[in-house]
Steps between C-alpha positions, in 0.01 A plus 500: 500500500608859442485752783149627418354148486678431826343807660153393383529191719604711799210743443213252450248513784715742701370788713826659619843488334765704686664585276514392139804709406706323766360164389617562143854570621501184712377292207757645260790391718355182652633265232415132488475468878190717511375699799456384860125528554376471857156392620429463870244258641416494868377156614212657696263222389544152354381550144551723199205616290440661161569843650860386561501346154475843335854584612622142451381503137685827448815350647464192281481713185814687609678168560424410139693815400805371687471686830563336837221504758581518870213358702552657841316304769429743782539281806601801712254750351212254540557509874453880490201501266459723195288808591418566132128561462433415864256712700590339830789337682592167345569196721867403499589147390731279699808345339326161524192629314722648229691173455170309471378735227835477322451133417275576205618841381794419277324188367204710390718776353667228290166441326560828316873575521793324334684400815824443307507876437372584849724575796312428824623704797378549857535833680582328827843454336585858602238603756580210734860622509416860592585630845280753680747768390455391136123535538541850646721597206233371260222700670717815478480484119144640494316765700157474659384779270598294196330189638163661578478635146386149413128506414425194716643669807332830414159333489554318825617815676195685370273223628683489837602139430815383681829458311764274652861622504598163353289580189743782416769233473328317215580743213858532628541122509357455150723780372806348668425172323565683172834627633608151602392351167633789285170490312479669159120487491231427758142400422196516724133589515388862503463481879877444518605824328613673821706198609661462158598867490663463843720236336617758244573748777705257710696378198598858416605560863752213486631595156310245291318584180130525595269224389227547243156479664214328316151453641211294368129534584333319789228294335158454654375164617174321435295755698642820350729578795879471492591131473595376844487173691362690798200615292430147377493629140832361378573242231800295606785410267448137603119495481362207303436587137120468530498721810725756332270513198184528712639770727614706202147476358368662820715815473338839420471582129673837542828335610539283191701746290770532767515123552542446125791745495675373811427127504500405131730551203226607259559813296286806573317486164385144567396588856294793371323267257430243774363764739270641232302175503274351768650544851448134591683381189782748566533380859506136390783584259685678781455205737622262232809712433588514871456126551687425177797707617535296820371156393520482121246541221341154518430533874356849445264372229379222731453749786283714274297195389454394863384850596246503217383153594432603860395863484361550150341160433434442874649150492686339788882501496660214309736402783314518832725362775363215713526458876454159657336558838668226698367600844185336632195686374272551803138395475382854576705631208804730475437877539569674170749745657698209646493307171630800306790525743572126500528480119726806482270747326539742791761544770263502797140438603458872571601585141253236380217647709569846358504378138186290542319793661597720206354254252840402363462123541308250287432132560420301185436829320260644759589791730492418871484786751499315832857410610387221733289321239558126555648329197391138465745236372521546121357211303678591179733778606430852628598804290611795714563842347647809670482819298537472125820301472541253788341155465541167675319171443465317835485122489502220756778238487265232362407733209853502357 
């Protein structure tokens, strides 16, 4: 690629690029080794979702151009907690909680990234070695006035919400990561702009060339709010293909254009043509593209066929799992809430009671609204359904 084609890849789906003139100079002298492109992930939960995938896709496309990605796992920063976008004090994670979450992070990032061109680093490499004096020297690199310019802190001060002193450390720690890694470029969501710019500032203070800052949009989840595990509106990178397709079909129509740009490789002209048609058909194409990217075209086609079978033609799923109820079935019957828990459709009887009361449970195709309804031993199997997508066929051992 020539320089302009190269820049097109950097620019696609980007909100902030600080600054392009510096980026051009870095690219012109980078040679075959490419640039060192940093992306930080705090293991604050166990799973990555499509919101993370926006940046991961960007990184993958830059790897294809020959650049080296540094996946910085924020073990130390996760224990502080990123205040970005937070309107209240965030609970701090213990080192044990961070290590538990870490088990899946790099595995899931590898779904998108070429790990042979990815350098995985952990910021405990340098923060665990810091003395108290080192920490004081780090805090002296920014003033309180600079820190409270951050919009998140401004809003919380205006609302009289508390701000922990430790939260001021987070941007400094993320910025110092860039110093330690000698990053040429750092990517993050738009909520990370302040933190990324701190990295530029600290690099300049120690005599390094400041990193280029690139931000990508924060996509909305299935309910129109920012995608987040805590909102329950996220689509996980490891969700089953049918679930991924179905969840994508439930997203608001107005978010489709952004998803097409950030989560597919389709050109803008084709996207415009798709969006000019019926919204349901456009969303089905989007869902198929997303599933195809992660699972392959044949799986995506089957996921679309399965969705149509269940939700358009109102047929039952083609692969309903079976549960052999090996425990003794009491003569008075098994309460529905207990049965739902026993077969694994819900985590607890209380969750089952709530779902049944809301009308979200069907038995043999009929809605049941009384959680303690006694279920008699099934003569030819019992079909349980929770919501639109969860099914189990309950059988007795002798019915196998």
